[in-house]
Coordinates of C-alpha atoms and ligand atoms in Angstrom, one line a residue:
X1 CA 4.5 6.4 -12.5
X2 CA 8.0 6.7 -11.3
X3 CA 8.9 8.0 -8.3
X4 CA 12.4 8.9 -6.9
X5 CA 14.0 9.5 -3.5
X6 CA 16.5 12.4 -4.0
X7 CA 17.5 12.8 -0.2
X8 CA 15.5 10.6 2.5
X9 CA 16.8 12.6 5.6
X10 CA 15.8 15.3 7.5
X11 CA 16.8 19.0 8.7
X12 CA 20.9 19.1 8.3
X13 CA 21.1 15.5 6.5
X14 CA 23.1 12.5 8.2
X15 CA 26.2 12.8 9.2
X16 CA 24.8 16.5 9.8
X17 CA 28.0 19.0 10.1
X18 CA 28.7 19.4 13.6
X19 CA 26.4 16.5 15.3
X20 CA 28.6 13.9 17.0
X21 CA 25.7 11.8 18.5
X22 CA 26.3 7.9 18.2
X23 CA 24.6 8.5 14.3
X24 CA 26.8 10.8 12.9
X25 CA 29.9 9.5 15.0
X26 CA 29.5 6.3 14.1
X27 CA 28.9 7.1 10.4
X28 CA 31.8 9.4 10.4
X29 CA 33.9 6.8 12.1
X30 CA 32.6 3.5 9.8
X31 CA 31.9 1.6 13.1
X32 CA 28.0 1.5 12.2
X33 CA 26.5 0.0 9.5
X34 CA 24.7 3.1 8.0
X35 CA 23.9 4.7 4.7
X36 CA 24.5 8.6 4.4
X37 CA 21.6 11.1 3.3
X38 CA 21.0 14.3 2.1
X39 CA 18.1 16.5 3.0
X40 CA 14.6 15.6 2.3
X41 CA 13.5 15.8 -1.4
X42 CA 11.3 13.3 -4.0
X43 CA 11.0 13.8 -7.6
X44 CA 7.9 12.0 -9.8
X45 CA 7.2 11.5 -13.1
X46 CA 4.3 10.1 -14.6
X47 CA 6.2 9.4 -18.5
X48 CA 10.1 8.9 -17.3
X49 CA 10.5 12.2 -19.0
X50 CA 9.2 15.2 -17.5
X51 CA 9.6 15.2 -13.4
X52 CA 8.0 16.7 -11.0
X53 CA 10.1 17.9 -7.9
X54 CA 8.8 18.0 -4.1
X55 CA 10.7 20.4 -2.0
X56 CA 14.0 22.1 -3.0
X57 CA 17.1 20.7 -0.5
X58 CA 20.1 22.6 0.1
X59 CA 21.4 19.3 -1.0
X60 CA 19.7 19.8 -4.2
X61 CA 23.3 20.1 -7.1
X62 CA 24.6 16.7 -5.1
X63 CA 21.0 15.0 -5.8
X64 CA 20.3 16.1 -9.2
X65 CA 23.9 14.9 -10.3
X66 CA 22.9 11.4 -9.2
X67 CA 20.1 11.3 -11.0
X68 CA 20.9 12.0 -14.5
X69 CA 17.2 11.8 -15.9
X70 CA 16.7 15.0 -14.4
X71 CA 19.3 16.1 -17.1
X72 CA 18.6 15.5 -20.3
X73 CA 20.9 17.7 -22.3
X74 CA 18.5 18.4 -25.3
X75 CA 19.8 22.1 -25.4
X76 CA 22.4 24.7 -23.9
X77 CA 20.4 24.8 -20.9
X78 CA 18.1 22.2 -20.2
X79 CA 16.0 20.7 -17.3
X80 CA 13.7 17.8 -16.6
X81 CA 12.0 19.6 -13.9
X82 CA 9.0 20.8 -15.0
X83 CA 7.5 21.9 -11.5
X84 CA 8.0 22.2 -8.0
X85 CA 6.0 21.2 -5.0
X86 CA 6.9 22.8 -1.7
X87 CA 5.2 20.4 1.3
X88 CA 5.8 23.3 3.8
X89 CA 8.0 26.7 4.1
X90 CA 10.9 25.0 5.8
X91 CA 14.9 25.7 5.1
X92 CA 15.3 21.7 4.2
X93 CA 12.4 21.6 1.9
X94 CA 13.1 25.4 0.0
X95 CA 17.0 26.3 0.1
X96 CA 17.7 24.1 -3.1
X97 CA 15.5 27.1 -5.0
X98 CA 18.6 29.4 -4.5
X99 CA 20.9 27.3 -6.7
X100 CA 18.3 26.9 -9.6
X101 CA 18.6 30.4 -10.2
X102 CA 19.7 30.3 -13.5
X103 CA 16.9 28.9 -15.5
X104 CA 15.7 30.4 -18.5
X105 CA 12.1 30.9 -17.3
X106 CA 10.5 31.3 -14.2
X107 CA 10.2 28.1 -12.5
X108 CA 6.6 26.6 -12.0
X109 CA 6.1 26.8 -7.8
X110 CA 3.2 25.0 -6.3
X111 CA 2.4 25.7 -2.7
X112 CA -0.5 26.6 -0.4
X113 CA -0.8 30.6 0.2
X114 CA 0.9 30.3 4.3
X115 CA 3.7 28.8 3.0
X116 CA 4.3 32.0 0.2
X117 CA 3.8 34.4 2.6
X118 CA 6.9 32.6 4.9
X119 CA 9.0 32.8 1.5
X120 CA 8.1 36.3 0.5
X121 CA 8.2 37.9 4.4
X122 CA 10.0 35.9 6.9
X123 CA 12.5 34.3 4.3
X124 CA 12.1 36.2 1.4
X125 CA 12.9 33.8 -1.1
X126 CA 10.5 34.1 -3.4
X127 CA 11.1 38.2 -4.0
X128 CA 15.4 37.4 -4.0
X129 CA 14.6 35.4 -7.3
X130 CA 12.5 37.5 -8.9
X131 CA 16.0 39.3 -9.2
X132 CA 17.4 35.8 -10.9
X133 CA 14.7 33.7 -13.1
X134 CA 11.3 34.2 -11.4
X135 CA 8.7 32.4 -10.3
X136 CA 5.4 31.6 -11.6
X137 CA 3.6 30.7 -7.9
X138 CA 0.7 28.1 -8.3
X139 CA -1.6 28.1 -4.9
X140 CA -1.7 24.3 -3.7
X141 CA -5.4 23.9 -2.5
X142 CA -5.5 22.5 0.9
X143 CA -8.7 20.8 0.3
X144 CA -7.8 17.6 -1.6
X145 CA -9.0 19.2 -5.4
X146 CA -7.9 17.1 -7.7
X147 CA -5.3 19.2 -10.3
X148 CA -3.2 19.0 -12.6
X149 CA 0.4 20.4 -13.1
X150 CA 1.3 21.6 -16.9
X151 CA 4.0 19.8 -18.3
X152 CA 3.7 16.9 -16.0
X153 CA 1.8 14.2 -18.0
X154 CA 0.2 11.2 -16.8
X155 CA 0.1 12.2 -13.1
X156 CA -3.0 13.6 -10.9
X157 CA -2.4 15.0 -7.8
X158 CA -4.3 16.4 -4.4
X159 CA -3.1 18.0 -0.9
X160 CA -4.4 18.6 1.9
X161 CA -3.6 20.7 5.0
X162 CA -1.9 18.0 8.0
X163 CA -0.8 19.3 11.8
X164 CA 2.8 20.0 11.9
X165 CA 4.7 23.2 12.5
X166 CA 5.6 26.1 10.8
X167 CA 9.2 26.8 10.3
X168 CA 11.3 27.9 13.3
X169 CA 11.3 31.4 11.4
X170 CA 8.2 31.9 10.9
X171 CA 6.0 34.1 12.7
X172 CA 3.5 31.8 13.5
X173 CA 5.9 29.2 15.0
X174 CA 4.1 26.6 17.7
X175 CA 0.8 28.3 16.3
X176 CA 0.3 26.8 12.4
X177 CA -2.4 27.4 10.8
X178 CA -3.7 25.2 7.8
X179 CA -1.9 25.1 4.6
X180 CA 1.6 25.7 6.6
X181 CA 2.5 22.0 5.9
X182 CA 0.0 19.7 3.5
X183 CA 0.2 16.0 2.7
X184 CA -0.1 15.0 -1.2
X185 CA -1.5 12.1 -2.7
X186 CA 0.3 11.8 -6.0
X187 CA -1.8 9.2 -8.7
X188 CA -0.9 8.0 -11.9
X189 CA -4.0 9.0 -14.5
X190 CA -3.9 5.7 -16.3
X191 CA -3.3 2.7 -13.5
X192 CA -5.3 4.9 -10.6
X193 CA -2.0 4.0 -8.4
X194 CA -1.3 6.1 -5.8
X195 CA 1.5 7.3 -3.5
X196 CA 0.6 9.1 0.0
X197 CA 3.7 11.6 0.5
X198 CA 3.9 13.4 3.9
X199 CA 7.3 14.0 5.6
X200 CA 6.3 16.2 8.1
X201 CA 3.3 15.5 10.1
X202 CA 2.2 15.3 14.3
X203 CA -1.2 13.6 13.9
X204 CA -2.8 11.4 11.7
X205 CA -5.9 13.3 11.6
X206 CA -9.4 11.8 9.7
X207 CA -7.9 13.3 6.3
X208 CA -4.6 11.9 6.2
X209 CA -5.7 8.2 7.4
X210 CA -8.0 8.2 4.6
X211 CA -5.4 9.1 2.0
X212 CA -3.4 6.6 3.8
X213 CA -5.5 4.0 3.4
X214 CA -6.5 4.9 -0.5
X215 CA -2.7 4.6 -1.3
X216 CA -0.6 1.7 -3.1
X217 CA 2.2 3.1 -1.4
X218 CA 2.6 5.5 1.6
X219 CA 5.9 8.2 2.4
X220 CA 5.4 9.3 5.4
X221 CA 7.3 11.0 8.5
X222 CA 10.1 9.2 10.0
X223 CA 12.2 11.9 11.6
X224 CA 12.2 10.2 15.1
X225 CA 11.8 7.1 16.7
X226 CA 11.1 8.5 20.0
X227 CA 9.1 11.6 21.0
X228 CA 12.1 12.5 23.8
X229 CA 14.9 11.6 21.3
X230 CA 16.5 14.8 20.8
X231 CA 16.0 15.8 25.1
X232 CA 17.4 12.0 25.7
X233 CA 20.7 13.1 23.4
X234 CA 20.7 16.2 24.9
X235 CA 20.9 17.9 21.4
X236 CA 17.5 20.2 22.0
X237 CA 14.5 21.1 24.4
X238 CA 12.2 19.9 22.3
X239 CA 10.3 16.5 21.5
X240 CA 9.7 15.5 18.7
X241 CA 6.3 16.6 18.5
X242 CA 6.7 20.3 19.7
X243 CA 9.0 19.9 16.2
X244 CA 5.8 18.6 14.0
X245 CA 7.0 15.1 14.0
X246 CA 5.3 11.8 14.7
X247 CA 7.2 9.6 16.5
X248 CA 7.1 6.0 15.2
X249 CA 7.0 4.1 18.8
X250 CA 4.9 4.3 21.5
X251 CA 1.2 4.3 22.0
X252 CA -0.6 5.9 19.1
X253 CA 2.8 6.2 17.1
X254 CA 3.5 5.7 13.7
X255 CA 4.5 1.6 13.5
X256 CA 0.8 1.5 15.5
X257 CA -0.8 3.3 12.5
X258 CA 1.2 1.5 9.8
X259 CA 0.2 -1.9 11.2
X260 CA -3.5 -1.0 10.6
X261 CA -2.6 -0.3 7.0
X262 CA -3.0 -3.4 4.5
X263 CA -0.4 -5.5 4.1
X264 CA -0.7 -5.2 0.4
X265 CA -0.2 -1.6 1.4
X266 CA 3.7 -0.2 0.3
X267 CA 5.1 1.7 4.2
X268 CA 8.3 3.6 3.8
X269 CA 9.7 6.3 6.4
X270 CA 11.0 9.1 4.9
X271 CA 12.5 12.8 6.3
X272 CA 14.7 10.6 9.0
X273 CA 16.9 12.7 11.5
X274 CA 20.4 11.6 12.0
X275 CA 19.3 11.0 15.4
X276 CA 16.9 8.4 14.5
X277 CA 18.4 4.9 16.3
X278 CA 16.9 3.1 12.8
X279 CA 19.8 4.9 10.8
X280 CA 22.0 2.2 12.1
X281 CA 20.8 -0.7 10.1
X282 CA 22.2 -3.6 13.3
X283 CA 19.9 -1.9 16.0
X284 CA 17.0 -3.3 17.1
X285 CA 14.8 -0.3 16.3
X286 CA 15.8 -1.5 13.0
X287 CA 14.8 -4.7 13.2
X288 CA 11.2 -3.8 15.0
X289 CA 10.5 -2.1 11.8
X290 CA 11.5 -5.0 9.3
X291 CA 8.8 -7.4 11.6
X292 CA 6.3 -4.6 10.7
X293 CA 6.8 -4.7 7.4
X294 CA 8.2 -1.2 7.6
X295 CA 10.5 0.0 4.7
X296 CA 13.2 2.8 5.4
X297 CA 13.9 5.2 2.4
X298 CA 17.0 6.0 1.4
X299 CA 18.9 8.1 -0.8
X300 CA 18.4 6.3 -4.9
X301 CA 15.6 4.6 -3.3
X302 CA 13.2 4.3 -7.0
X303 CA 9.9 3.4 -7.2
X304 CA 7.9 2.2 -10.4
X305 CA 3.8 2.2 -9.7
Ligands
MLT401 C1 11.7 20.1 10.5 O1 11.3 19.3 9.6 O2 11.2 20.1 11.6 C2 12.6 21.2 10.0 O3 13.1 21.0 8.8 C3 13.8 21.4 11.0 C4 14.8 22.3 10.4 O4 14.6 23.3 9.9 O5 16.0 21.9 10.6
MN402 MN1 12.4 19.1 7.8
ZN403 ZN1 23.7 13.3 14.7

């Protein structure tokens, strides 16, 4: 299986439009060493022919047009996207939906039944395009059943329901219930290979350590490095877990969980915040991750299982 990065950032990309902390600053500025990224999107595909895409960025026309496979050009009007995943109801992860509004058939929409109700009441997404193509909504079990998604050969998927948040919009805000965000294990049929993709979780709870540990390669949360990061810049009153987020230092962080991993084991950060010190690739944050073997994704970032 193949497995593409689209955007490796989180909420509002990096540089993010009006944020001026030392990130986006020094990005804007060329005085960091630091890569640009757009919001928070993967795409897989299990032939290298027919993709499968998880979450729909408002980024989404910059990312497709630098990755051409997911244009083929066998007609008129033609897509390589054969499905989409949503990993939670959020305005990173479901914005990109608004600009595919001109396919030719409804598009093929996987998520769990919280997450449709968000996009049909609080952000009525899902009802605006039934004015446009349509939607053919798939419920995403949250109970790691194995299934299959039609027109998606080769690949086997299962997702589970992970502690997060529900979008700020929502109404159940600070009070989630399962299936509001939801981990996936994606595997390729043939090679049993597997990929662990979670960009939004708080806690790694008994379900999501065992997927973990099952997968060849794991794509998991790395909005912030610290759990006061955003307080610290000033930039918000919340920490990074009140936002759904698993900070990767500290005691029980995410580098702490990683290291317990294999070292066979593939560990990538993905969904990074502009805030995140590990953006700039000189800082020491930086470095602490390279001694744990810790990969951070970027934007092109393509993997072959
Ligand atoms: C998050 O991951 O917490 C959200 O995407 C934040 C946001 O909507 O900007
Ligand atoms: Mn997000
Ligand atoms: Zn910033």
């Amino acid at each position: 299986m193949r497995l593409h990065v689209l955007g490796s950032g989180a909420g509002g990309g990096f540089p993010q439009w009006n944020c001026n902390c030392p990130n986006c600053d020094g990005l804007r500025r060329g005085t960091i060493k630091a890569r640009a990224r757009t919001q928070s999107s993967i795409t897989v595909s299990g032939d290298n022919e027919n993709w499968v895409l998880f979450n729909a960025s408002p980024d989404i026309l910059t990312q497709f047009q630098h990755f051409p496979e997911l244009q083929p050009a066998r007609a008129l009007r033609d897509t390589a996207v054969k499905a989409i995943v949503l990993i939670d109801g959020q305005i990173d992860h479901t914005t990109g939906l608004y600009m595919l509004r001109e396919h030719r058939q409804p598009h093929q929409i996987w998520s769990t039944a919280p997450v449709r109700q968000d996009l049909t009441e609080g952000n009525p997404l899902f009802k605006l395009l039934g004015h446009y193509c349509g939607i053919e909504w798939n419920e995403l079990g949250i109970d790691d059943t194995e299934f299959t998604i039609a027109g998606a050969p080769g690949l086997k998927f299962r997702a589970h329901a992970l502690r997060s948040n529900a979008p700020p919009y929502s109404p159940r805000r600070d009070k989630p219930v399962p299936g509001d965000n939801v981990g996936v294990t994606i595997e390729d049929a043939k090679s049993g290979k597997k990929i662990y993709y979670a960009p939004g979780l708080v806690e790694i709870e008994p379900q999501v350590w065992a997927a973990m540990q099952a997968a060849d390669v794991v794509l998991v949360d790395g909005t912030c490095w610290s759990d006061d990061e955003m307080i610290a810049l000033g930039a918000s009153k919340k920490r990074s877990r009140d936002m759904g987020h698993l900070a990767q230092s500290g005691p029980g962080g995410m580098i702490e969980w990683l290291d317990k991993l294999p070292t066979t084991t593939r560990k990538i950060l993905i969904h990074i915040n502009n805030t995140n010190p590990i953006l700039n690739e000189d800082s020491p944050q930086r470095r602490e991750l390279d001694a744990h073997g810790i990969e951070v994704s970027y934007d092109g970032m393509d993997i072959t299982l």
